[in-house]
Short mmCIF file of C-alpha atoms and ligand atoms in Angstrom, two decimals:
data_model
loop_
_atom_site.label_atom_id
_atom_site.label_comp_id
_atom_site.label_asym_id
_atom_site.label_seq_id
_atom_site.Cartn_x
_atom_site.Cartn_y
_atom_site.Cartn_z
CA MET U 124 -197.52 -96.81 -34.18
CA ARG U 125 -195.27 -99.40 -35.82
CA ARG U 126 -194.86 -99.44 -39.57
CA VAL U 127 -194.37 -102.36 -41.93
CA TYR U 128 -192.89 -102.11 -45.42
CA ILE U 129 -193.33 -105.07 -47.75
CA GLU U 130 -191.99 -105.70 -51.24
CA THR U 131 -193.55 -108.46 -53.32
CA TYR U 132 -191.90 -110.59 -55.99
CA GLY U 133 -193.40 -113.30 -58.18
CA CYS U 134 -196.97 -114.40 -58.78
CA GLN U 135 -200.39 -113.00 -57.95
CA MET U 136 -200.68 -115.36 -55.01
CA ASN U 137 -197.71 -113.59 -53.51
CA VAL U 138 -199.51 -110.28 -53.93
CA ALA U 139 -202.47 -111.82 -52.08
CA ASP U 140 -200.14 -113.31 -49.46
CA SER U 141 -198.55 -109.90 -48.86
CA GLU U 142 -202.04 -108.57 -48.15
CA LEU U 143 -202.48 -111.41 -45.65
CA ILE U 144 -199.11 -110.74 -44.04
CA VAL U 145 -199.94 -107.07 -43.58
CA GLY U 146 -203.35 -108.23 -42.31
CA VAL U 147 -201.62 -110.29 -39.61
CA LEU U 148 -199.61 -107.25 -38.55
CA VAL U 149 -202.52 -104.80 -38.70
CA ARG U 150 -204.12 -106.90 -35.97
CA GLU U 151 -201.01 -106.12 -33.91
CA GLY U 152 -201.41 -102.40 -34.46
CA PHE U 153 -199.09 -101.99 -37.45
CA VAL U 154 -199.75 -99.71 -40.41
CA ARG U 155 -198.36 -100.23 -43.89
CA THR U 156 -195.84 -97.78 -45.31
CA ASP U 157 -194.44 -97.36 -48.82
CA ASP U 158 -191.25 -95.87 -47.44
CA PRO U 159 -188.59 -98.38 -46.36
CA ALA U 160 -186.74 -95.61 -44.52
CA ALA U 161 -189.77 -95.11 -42.26
CA ALA U 162 -190.40 -98.80 -41.54
CA ASP U 163 -189.93 -100.66 -38.26
CA VAL U 164 -190.32 -103.98 -40.04
CA LEU U 165 -189.04 -104.52 -43.59
CA LEU U 166 -190.26 -107.62 -45.41
CA VAL U 167 -189.50 -109.12 -48.80
CA ASN U 168 -192.07 -111.62 -50.09
CA THR U 169 -190.13 -113.83 -52.45
CA CYS U 170 -190.43 -116.19 -55.42
CA ALA U 171 -188.33 -119.32 -55.99
CA VAL U 172 -189.58 -120.44 -59.36
CA ARG U 173 -186.46 -119.40 -61.27
CA ASP U 174 -182.93 -118.65 -60.11
CA HIS U 175 -183.19 -115.16 -61.59
CA ALA U 176 -186.05 -114.32 -59.20
CA GLU U 177 -183.90 -115.37 -56.24
CA GLN U 178 -180.86 -113.41 -57.43
CA ARG U 179 -182.99 -110.27 -57.65
CA VAL U 180 -184.13 -110.75 -54.06
CA LEU U 181 -180.57 -111.28 -52.84
CA SER U 182 -179.40 -108.07 -54.46
CA ARG U 183 -182.44 -106.20 -53.15
CA LEU U 184 -181.69 -107.48 -49.64
CA GLY U 185 -178.24 -105.98 -50.08
CA GLU U 186 -179.91 -102.61 -50.59
CA LEU U 187 -182.58 -102.98 -47.90
CA LYS U 188 -180.07 -103.78 -45.20
CA GLY U 189 -179.01 -100.14 -45.58
CA PHE U 190 -182.34 -99.21 -43.95
CA LYS U 191 -181.64 -101.33 -40.88
CA ARG U 192 -181.20 -99.38 -37.69
CA PRO U 193 -181.11 -100.74 -34.15
CA GLY U 194 -184.59 -102.03 -33.31
CA ARG U 195 -185.61 -102.46 -36.93
CA VAL U 196 -186.37 -105.91 -38.28
CA LEU U 197 -185.59 -107.30 -41.74
CA GLY U 198 -187.48 -110.43 -42.81
CA VAL U 199 -187.66 -112.68 -45.84
CA VAL U 200 -190.95 -114.49 -46.44
CA GLY U 201 -192.52 -116.57 -49.22
CA CYS U 202 -191.24 -119.32 -51.45
CA MET U 203 -187.53 -118.52 -51.40
CA ALA U 204 -187.72 -118.26 -47.61
CA GLN U 205 -189.35 -121.68 -47.47
CA ARG U 206 -186.80 -123.17 -49.85
CA LEU U 207 -183.69 -121.87 -48.10
CA GLY U 208 -184.94 -121.61 -44.51
CA PRO U 209 -182.05 -121.21 -42.04
CA ARG U 210 -179.58 -121.14 -44.94
CA LEU U 211 -180.88 -117.67 -45.71
CA LEU U 212 -179.98 -116.53 -42.17
CA GLU U 213 -176.44 -117.77 -42.74
CA ARG U 214 -176.18 -116.19 -46.14
CA VAL U 215 -177.49 -112.73 -45.26
CA PRO U 216 -176.45 -111.80 -41.71
CA GLN U 217 -178.73 -108.74 -41.65
CA VAL U 218 -181.85 -110.90 -42.04
CA ASP U 219 -183.63 -111.44 -38.70
CA LEU U 220 -186.44 -113.74 -39.71
CA VAL U 221 -187.38 -116.19 -42.44
CA ILE U 222 -190.96 -117.43 -42.86
CA GLY U 223 -192.49 -119.75 -45.46
CA PRO U 224 -196.02 -119.47 -46.91
CA ASP U 225 -197.67 -121.47 -44.10
CA GLY U 226 -196.04 -119.57 -41.25
CA TYR U 227 -197.36 -116.01 -41.47
CA ARG U 228 -199.35 -116.38 -38.27
CA GLY U 229 -196.02 -116.61 -36.46
CA LEU U 230 -194.79 -113.27 -37.77
CA PRO U 231 -195.57 -111.17 -34.65
CA GLU U 232 -193.78 -113.71 -32.47
CA LEU U 233 -190.71 -113.79 -34.69
CA ILE U 234 -190.62 -110.00 -34.75
CA ALA U 235 -190.72 -109.99 -30.95
CA ARG U 236 -187.92 -112.55 -30.84
CA ALA U 237 -185.89 -110.48 -33.30
CA HIS U 238 -186.16 -107.59 -30.85
CA GLN U 239 -184.57 -109.92 -28.29
CA GLY U 240 -181.72 -110.49 -30.70
CA GLU U 241 -182.89 -113.91 -31.82
CA ARG U 242 -182.79 -114.85 -35.49
CA ALA U 243 -185.22 -117.57 -36.54
CA ALA U 244 -186.65 -119.47 -39.51
CA GLU U 245 -190.24 -120.80 -39.55
CA VAL U 246 -190.68 -123.22 -42.44
CA GLU U 247 -193.10 -125.84 -41.16
CA PHE U 248 -195.89 -126.89 -43.54
CA LYS U 249 -199.39 -126.57 -42.12
CA THR U 250 -201.77 -128.26 -44.48
CA TRP U 251 -204.79 -126.88 -42.63
CA GLU U 252 -203.67 -123.29 -43.00
CA HIS U 253 -205.99 -120.96 -44.93
CA TYR U 254 -205.65 -117.84 -42.74
CA GLU U 255 -209.43 -117.92 -42.62
CA ASP U 256 -209.58 -115.55 -39.66
CA VAL U 257 -207.07 -113.02 -41.03
CA PRO U 258 -208.63 -110.11 -42.92
CA PRO U 259 -206.23 -109.29 -45.78
CA ALA U 260 -205.11 -105.66 -45.84
CA ARG U 261 -206.04 -104.96 -49.44
CA GLY U 262 -204.61 -101.96 -51.18
CA GLU U 263 -207.15 -101.72 -53.91
CA ARG U 264 -210.91 -101.59 -53.80
CA VAL U 265 -212.36 -102.28 -57.23
CA SER U 266 -210.38 -105.41 -57.98
CA ALA U 267 -209.46 -108.09 -55.46
CA PHE U 268 -207.52 -111.34 -55.37
CA VAL U 269 -209.15 -114.14 -53.42
CA THR U 270 -207.03 -117.20 -52.68
CA VAL U 271 -209.23 -120.31 -52.89
CA GLN U 272 -206.57 -123.01 -52.87
CA ARG U 273 -203.06 -123.20 -51.42
CA GLY U 274 -200.22 -125.60 -52.23
CA CYS U 275 -199.89 -127.99 -55.17
CA ASP U 276 -200.22 -131.76 -55.57
CA TYR U 277 -199.04 -131.84 -59.18
CA ARG U 278 -195.48 -132.89 -59.77
CA CYS U 279 -194.27 -131.06 -62.86
CA THR U 280 -190.61 -132.04 -62.92
CA PHE U 281 -189.31 -128.49 -63.46
CA CYS U 282 -191.29 -126.89 -60.67
CA ILE U 283 -190.22 -125.96 -57.14
CA VAL U 284 -193.69 -124.87 -55.98
CA PRO U 285 -194.81 -128.22 -54.45
CA MET U 286 -191.67 -127.96 -52.30
CA THR U 287 -192.28 -124.38 -51.25
CA ARG U 288 -196.05 -124.30 -50.83
CA GLY U 289 -196.73 -127.86 -49.69
CA ALA U 290 -199.79 -129.99 -50.26
CA GLU U 291 -202.88 -128.78 -52.10
CA ARG U 292 -205.88 -127.75 -50.04
CA SER U 293 -209.02 -125.80 -50.88
CA ARG U 294 -210.99 -123.35 -48.79
CA LYS U 295 -214.64 -124.09 -48.15
CA LEU U 296 -216.90 -122.71 -50.83
CA ALA U 297 -219.04 -120.94 -48.22
CA ASP U 298 -215.96 -119.12 -46.88
CA VAL U 299 -214.95 -117.96 -50.35
CA VAL U 300 -218.49 -116.78 -51.10
CA ARG U 301 -218.66 -114.92 -47.79
CA GLU U 302 -215.41 -113.13 -48.63
CA ALA U 303 -216.71 -112.26 -52.11
CA ARG U 304 -219.92 -110.87 -50.58
CA ASP U 305 -217.96 -108.74 -48.12
CA LEU U 306 -215.76 -107.46 -50.93
CA ALA U 307 -218.73 -106.61 -53.13
CA ALA U 308 -220.39 -104.81 -50.23
CA ALA U 309 -217.25 -102.69 -49.89
CA GLY U 310 -217.24 -101.78 -53.58
CA THR U 311 -215.23 -104.53 -55.26
CA THR U 312 -216.62 -105.47 -58.66
CA GLU U 313 -213.80 -107.64 -60.04
CA VAL U 314 -212.71 -110.80 -58.25
CA THR U 315 -209.77 -113.00 -59.27
CA LEU U 316 -209.76 -116.48 -57.72
CA LEU U 317 -206.25 -117.77 -57.06
CA GLY U 318 -204.77 -121.26 -56.79
CA GLN U 319 -201.74 -123.11 -58.17
CA THR U 320 -204.06 -125.38 -60.17
CA VAL U 321 -207.14 -123.38 -59.41
CA ASN U 322 -209.61 -125.42 -61.46
CA SER U 323 -208.71 -128.58 -59.53
CA TYR U 324 -210.36 -126.79 -56.58
CA HIS U 325 -212.39 -129.17 -54.45
CA ASP U 326 -213.49 -128.55 -50.88
CA GLY U 327 -214.72 -132.11 -50.32
CA GLU U 328 -218.20 -131.18 -51.44
CA HIS U 329 -217.94 -128.59 -54.20
CA ASP U 330 -215.78 -128.43 -57.31
CA PHE U 331 -214.54 -125.46 -59.30
CA ALA U 332 -217.71 -125.38 -61.37
CA ASP U 333 -219.75 -124.86 -58.19
CA LEU U 334 -217.31 -122.20 -57.06
CA LEU U 335 -217.48 -120.27 -60.33
CA ARG U 336 -221.27 -120.28 -60.27
CA ALA U 337 -221.45 -119.34 -56.59
CA VAL U 338 -219.00 -116.44 -56.75
CA GLY U 339 -220.43 -115.34 -60.10
CA ALA U 340 -223.86 -115.13 -58.47
CA VAL U 341 -222.72 -112.73 -55.74
CA PRO U 342 -224.52 -109.42 -56.40
CA GLY U 343 -221.99 -106.77 -57.38
CA VAL U 344 -219.39 -109.17 -58.78
CA ARG U 345 -219.34 -108.02 -62.35
CA ARG U 346 -216.08 -109.60 -63.45
CA LEU U 347 -214.85 -112.98 -62.31
CA ARG U 348 -211.36 -114.18 -63.24
CA PHE U 349 -209.17 -117.03 -62.03
CA THR U 350 -205.53 -118.07 -62.31
CA SER U 351 -203.82 -120.39 -63.00
CA PRO U 352 -205.84 -123.33 -64.22
CA TYR U 353 -204.38 -126.68 -65.24
CA PRO U 354 -205.37 -127.71 -68.79
CA THR U 355 -206.82 -131.12 -67.99
CA ASP U 356 -208.91 -129.84 -65.10
CA PHE U 357 -211.33 -128.13 -67.45
CA THR U 358 -214.01 -130.75 -66.97
CA ASP U 359 -217.32 -130.50 -68.82
CA ARG U 360 -218.84 -129.19 -65.60
CA VAL U 361 -216.26 -126.41 -65.38
CA LEU U 362 -216.70 -125.53 -69.06
CA ALA U 363 -220.46 -125.35 -68.60
CA ALA U 364 -220.04 -123.16 -65.53
CA LEU U 365 -217.72 -120.84 -67.42
CA ALA U 366 -220.19 -120.55 -70.26
CA GLY U 367 -223.15 -120.17 -67.91
CA THR U 368 -221.71 -117.55 -65.54
CA PRO U 369 -222.13 -114.09 -67.05
CA ALA U 370 -219.55 -112.53 -64.72
CA ALA U 371 -216.84 -115.02 -65.78
CA CYS U 372 -214.54 -113.12 -68.13
CA GLU U 373 -213.68 -114.30 -71.61
CA HIS U 374 -210.03 -114.93 -70.83
CA VAL U 375 -208.18 -117.98 -69.61
CA HIS U 376 -204.48 -118.23 -68.83
CA LEU U 377 -203.68 -121.78 -69.88
CA PRO U 378 -200.05 -122.73 -69.26
CA VAL U 379 -198.84 -125.16 -71.93
CA GLN U 380 -195.08 -125.19 -71.12
CA SER U 381 -194.16 -126.95 -74.40
CA GLY U 382 -195.72 -127.90 -77.73
CA SER U 383 -193.83 -131.18 -77.88
CA SER U 384 -195.54 -134.27 -76.45
CA ARG U 385 -192.13 -135.79 -75.80
CA VAL U 386 -191.07 -132.81 -73.68
CA LEU U 387 -194.46 -132.62 -71.94
CA LYS U 388 -193.98 -136.22 -70.86
CA ARG U 389 -190.58 -135.46 -69.39
CA MET U 390 -192.12 -132.49 -67.63
CA LEU U 391 -194.75 -134.85 -66.19
CA ARG U 392 -197.52 -132.66 -67.51
CA ARG U 393 -200.76 -134.65 -67.61
CA TYR U 394 -201.50 -134.00 -71.29
CA ASP U 395 -199.84 -134.25 -74.66
CA ARG U 396 -199.99 -131.75 -77.51
CA GLU U 397 -203.25 -133.15 -78.91
CA ARG U 398 -204.97 -133.13 -75.55
CA TYR U 399 -203.95 -129.53 -74.95
CA LEU U 400 -205.30 -128.54 -78.35
CA ALA U 401 -208.53 -130.35 -77.51
CA VAL U 402 -208.85 -128.29 -74.32
CA VAL U 403 -208.30 -125.12 -76.35
CA ALA U 404 -211.03 -126.20 -78.76
CA ALA U 405 -213.37 -127.04 -75.89
CA LEU U 406 -212.80 -123.63 -74.27
CA ARG U 407 -213.42 -121.88 -77.56
CA GLY U 408 -216.53 -123.95 -78.10
CA ALA U 409 -217.86 -123.09 -74.65
CA VAL U 410 -216.91 -119.40 -74.68
CA PRO U 411 -216.79 -117.90 -78.18
CA GLY U 412 -214.18 -115.17 -78.54
CA ILE U 413 -212.31 -116.27 -75.42
CA ALA U 414 -208.77 -114.87 -75.15
CA LEU U 415 -206.07 -117.38 -74.33
CA THR U 416 -202.67 -116.68 -72.82
CA THR U 417 -200.03 -119.17 -71.75
CA ASP U 418 -196.66 -119.93 -70.13
CA ILE U 419 -193.91 -121.59 -72.14
CA ILE U 420 -190.52 -122.92 -71.07
CA VAL U 421 -187.68 -123.35 -73.57
CA GLY U 422 -184.48 -125.32 -73.08
CA PHE U 423 -185.97 -128.00 -70.83
CA PRO U 424 -183.51 -130.93 -70.58
CA GLY U 425 -183.66 -133.04 -73.73
CA GLU U 426 -185.47 -130.40 -75.80
CA THR U 427 -184.27 -130.77 -79.39
CA GLU U 428 -184.66 -128.31 -82.23
CA ASP U 429 -187.52 -130.52 -83.47
CA ASP U 430 -189.24 -130.29 -80.08
CA PHE U 431 -188.82 -126.54 -80.14
CA GLN U 432 -190.32 -126.41 -83.62
CA GLU U 433 -193.36 -128.18 -82.17
CA THR U 434 -193.64 -125.37 -79.62
CA LEU U 435 -193.44 -122.75 -82.38
CA SER U 436 -196.07 -124.56 -84.41
CA LEU U 437 -198.35 -124.87 -81.38
CA VAL U 438 -198.07 -121.13 -80.80
CA GLU U 439 -199.06 -120.63 -84.42
CA GLU U 440 -201.87 -123.16 -84.27
CA VAL U 441 -203.48 -121.91 -81.06
CA GLY U 442 -203.04 -118.22 -81.80
CA PHE U 443 -202.40 -117.08 -78.22
CA ASP U 444 -203.31 -113.56 -77.24
CA ASP U 445 -200.08 -113.41 -75.24
CA ALA U 446 -197.52 -115.66 -73.58
CA TYR U 447 -195.02 -115.52 -70.76
CA THR U 448 -191.87 -117.20 -72.00
CA PHE U 449 -189.04 -118.54 -69.86
CA LYS U 450 -185.69 -120.18 -70.19
CA TYR U 451 -185.63 -123.37 -68.11
CA SER U 452 -184.00 -122.72 -64.75
CA PRO U 453 -182.76 -125.80 -62.87
CA ARG U 454 -184.16 -125.85 -59.32
CA GLU U 455 -182.52 -127.72 -56.49
CA GLY U 456 -184.51 -130.79 -55.42
CA THR U 457 -186.80 -130.93 -58.47
CA PRO U 458 -187.00 -134.19 -60.47
CA ALA U 459 -185.85 -132.53 -63.71
CA LEU U 460 -182.39 -132.02 -62.21
CA LYS U 461 -181.74 -135.72 -62.77
CA LEU U 462 -182.63 -135.53 -66.46
CA LYS U 463 -179.78 -135.71 -68.93
CA ASP U 464 -179.19 -133.83 -72.18
CA HIS U 465 -178.94 -130.34 -70.86
CA VAL U 466 -179.58 -127.64 -73.40
CA ALA U 467 -176.70 -125.18 -73.69
CA ASP U 468 -177.51 -121.71 -72.45
CA ASP U 469 -176.83 -120.00 -75.76
CA VAL U 470 -179.10 -122.48 -77.55
CA ALA U 471 -181.89 -121.88 -75.02
CA GLY U 472 -181.38 -118.13 -75.29
CA GLU U 473 -181.63 -118.22 -79.03
CA ARG U 474 -184.80 -120.36 -78.87
CA LEU U 475 -186.30 -117.91 -76.41
CA GLU U 476 -185.68 -115.06 -78.86
CA ARG U 477 -187.37 -116.92 -81.69
CA LEU U 478 -190.28 -117.84 -79.44
CA VAL U 479 -190.77 -114.27 -78.24
CA ALA U 480 -190.84 -113.11 -81.87
CA ALA U 481 -193.43 -115.78 -82.78
CA VAL U 482 -195.61 -114.88 -79.78
CA ARG U 483 -195.43 -111.17 -80.59
CA CYS U 484 -196.24 -111.76 -84.21
CA GLY U 485 -199.29 -113.91 -83.37
CA ALA U 486 -200.53 -111.48 -80.72
CA LYS U 487 -200.15 -108.56 -83.08
CA ARG U 488 -202.16 -110.32 -85.77
CA LYS U 489 -204.97 -110.97 -83.27
CA ASN U 490 -204.89 -107.47 -81.87
CA VAL U 491 -204.83 -105.69 -85.22
CA ALA U 492 -207.99 -107.62 -86.11
CA LEU U 493 -209.65 -106.23 -82.95
CA VAL U 494 -209.15 -102.58 -83.87
CA GLY U 495 -212.56 -101.07 -84.50
CA THR U 496 -214.43 -103.42 -82.17
CA ALA U 497 -216.39 -102.26 -79.11
CA HIS U 498 -215.68 -103.48 -75.58
CA GLU U 499 -216.59 -102.93 -71.98
CA VAL U 500 -213.52 -101.83 -70.03
CA LEU U 501 -212.78 -101.40 -66.36
CA VAL U 502 -210.77 -98.22 -65.87
CA GLU U 503 -207.91 -99.16 -63.53
CA GLY U 504 -205.98 -95.95 -63.08
CA ARG U 505 -203.56 -93.62 -64.78
CA ALA U 506 -201.16 -95.26 -67.21
CA LYS U 507 -197.56 -95.36 -66.07
CA ARG U 508 -196.42 -92.84 -68.63
CA GLY U 509 -198.44 -90.01 -70.05
CA ALA U 510 -201.76 -88.58 -69.09
CA LEU U 511 -203.98 -91.39 -70.34
CA LEU U 512 -206.19 -93.69 -68.31
CA GLN U 513 -205.42 -97.40 -68.35
CA ALA U 514 -208.37 -99.73 -68.75
CA ARG U 515 -208.85 -103.46 -69.30
CA THR U 516 -211.30 -105.39 -71.44
CA ARG U 517 -212.99 -108.57 -70.21
CA THR U 518 -210.56 -110.41 -72.48
CA ASN U 519 -207.72 -108.85 -70.44
CA LYS U 520 -206.49 -106.46 -73.13
CA VAL U 521 -205.02 -103.19 -71.94
CA ALA U 522 -206.55 -100.09 -73.53
CA LEU U 523 -205.47 -96.48 -72.99
CA LEU U 524 -207.99 -93.68 -73.22
CA GLU U 525 -208.42 -90.04 -72.38
CA GLY U 526 -210.63 -89.25 -69.45
CA PRO U 527 -210.96 -87.72 -65.98
CA ASP U 528 -209.86 -89.31 -62.71
CA GLU U 529 -213.53 -89.83 -61.82
CA TRP U 530 -213.64 -92.69 -64.28
CA ILE U 531 -211.10 -94.72 -62.30
CA GLY U 532 -212.79 -97.77 -60.83
CA THR U 533 -215.76 -97.55 -63.19
CA TYR U 534 -216.77 -99.37 -66.35
CA ALA U 535 -217.04 -97.79 -69.77
CA ARG U 536 -217.93 -98.87 -73.26
CA VAL U 537 -215.16 -98.06 -75.67
CA ARG U 538 -214.13 -98.65 -79.23
CA LEU U 539 -210.57 -99.85 -79.79
CA THR U 540 -209.00 -97.31 -82.12
CA GLY U 541 -205.45 -98.55 -82.55
CA THR U 542 -202.86 -101.03 -81.29
CA THR U 543 -199.12 -101.15 -80.73
CA GLY U 544 -199.47 -104.88 -81.31
CA SER U 545 -199.87 -105.56 -77.61
CA THR U 546 -201.85 -102.68 -76.08
CA PHE U 547 -204.64 -100.55 -77.50
CA THR U 548 -205.83 -97.00 -77.68
CA ALA U 549 -209.56 -96.59 -77.13
CA TRP U 550 -212.30 -94.03 -77.39
CA PRO U 551 -215.43 -93.81 -75.23
CA LEU U 552 -218.60 -94.66 -77.09
CA GLU U 553 -220.95 -92.01 -75.71
CA SER U 554 -220.87 -89.80 -78.80
CA GLU U 555 -221.50 -92.68 -81.14
CA GLY U 556 -224.93 -93.45 -79.75
CA GLU U 557 -224.08 -97.06 -79.14
CA LYS U 558 -226.20 -99.40 -77.10
CA GLY U 559 -226.28 -98.09 -73.57
CA GLY U 560 -225.31 -94.70 -74.88
CA ILE U 561 -223.38 -93.77 -71.77
CA ALA U 562 -219.62 -93.73 -71.68
CA VAL U 563 -219.23 -94.48 -68.03
CA VAL U 564 -221.41 -96.72 -65.98
CA GLY U 565 -221.36 -98.13 -62.49
N1 5AD W 1717 -187.69 -122.79 -65.06
C1 5AD W 1717 -188.31 -121.93 -65.91
N2 5AD W 1717 -189.59 -121.60 -65.81
C2 5AD W 1717 -190.30 -122.17 -64.82
N3 5AD W 1717 -191.60 -122.07 -64.49
C3 5AD W 1717 -191.83 -122.84 -63.41
N4 5AD W 1717 -190.71 -123.48 -63.06
C4 5AD W 1717 -189.74 -123.08 -63.93
C5 5AD W 1717 -188.37 -123.39 -64.08
N5 5AD W 1717 -187.75 -124.26 -63.26
C6 5AD W 1717 -192.56 -121.25 -65.23
C7 5AD W 1717 -193.69 -122.09 -65.79
C8 5AD W 1717 -194.85 -121.71 -64.91
C9 5AD W 1717 -194.52 -120.26 -64.57
C10 5AD W 1717 -195.21 -119.71 -63.40
O1 5AD W 1717 -193.14 -120.29 -64.38
O2 5AD W 1717 -193.94 -121.72 -67.12
O3 5AD W 1717 -196.10 -121.85 -65.54
#
């Protein structure tokens, strides 16, 4: 029996892609291993969105090549593989194969060629590719990622993804629903729909509103999430579907990138500050109590202190539940490279620090106000440190509670009892005689 080891960097779609990649190899008789020393094929599924992500992969490849023995294959897949292609073979002589996001079907062939001593890169875009016939080898049962759209047709000037994942295409609604049904039948209760601009989903017949309603109607799907949406693709239809689909969770990750309309324009985002705020208001109107998280870039070319102040004030005005914050990283081949007025690294670094502090402060304020409230949580597993269980509210807040292993994968009603500012402690509600009365259900 041949063994495959895969390490995943970057976004949730990469996690889903790794499940597909292993799925391709399972059909060839492979099994997955968590031990690189025991693997016949070692793969690194990579991210190209920032230089830092690529540097981490390069240093990790330096370590993984230590596991190479005669007959073993080392491969780099994903967005960095697509971006660098054959250049990666030149740069890291121990790498046998390089495959971009549309080429995973070719993995068995490239492994066979590697055994013949041939090193190859497969970076052709296949705009029809959805891996519809490949059953993903999913690690987890209760919660599942379902890719509904691949590629990206937006042209944000900072972003490498259109160049690494190719043109946008959506799976057929019926195929997504069939997958959700199969998952639910096997015990999955939480489904996260994935796409680069997931709410621009359109399969020629159905839009994202149809998709939300259809997947939300699958018996057994208790929680429906999606990531990442694009702000201006929250049409009235999508808002109505969100509001009208009980399974759809009260959390949206809504990347803003900047609070300055001037910067947003240079980023070629399709909204200005006011429009973004209008989308926030519309979401809050449609789904009361909805949690909002975001992505923000600082130090984009031309960003002045005034622009940055606009970002800080937007953070304050929206009151995000959390935010991922990044220093702009210039990416080869992206339009932003041609923009002038680069922001010095120390200036960007200092802005990032101030932004992180503002985000933390706003999140803490929100979270402190939630202490004492009751929530349904999905118990996900043991927390990394300590003996507590880690659970998640529908609003995507992490709560730690005491409880037995039997609760893992089940839902409970809890009261939030305290917060660090970002995560919570919680207490099951059974003893308090709350509605439902039972601590653990389903
Ligand atoms: N530099 C910094 N951050 C970036 N992102 C995308 N491209 C870049 C870049 N060149 C961030 C955006 C996006 C998230 C996934 O990564 O905020 O939403």
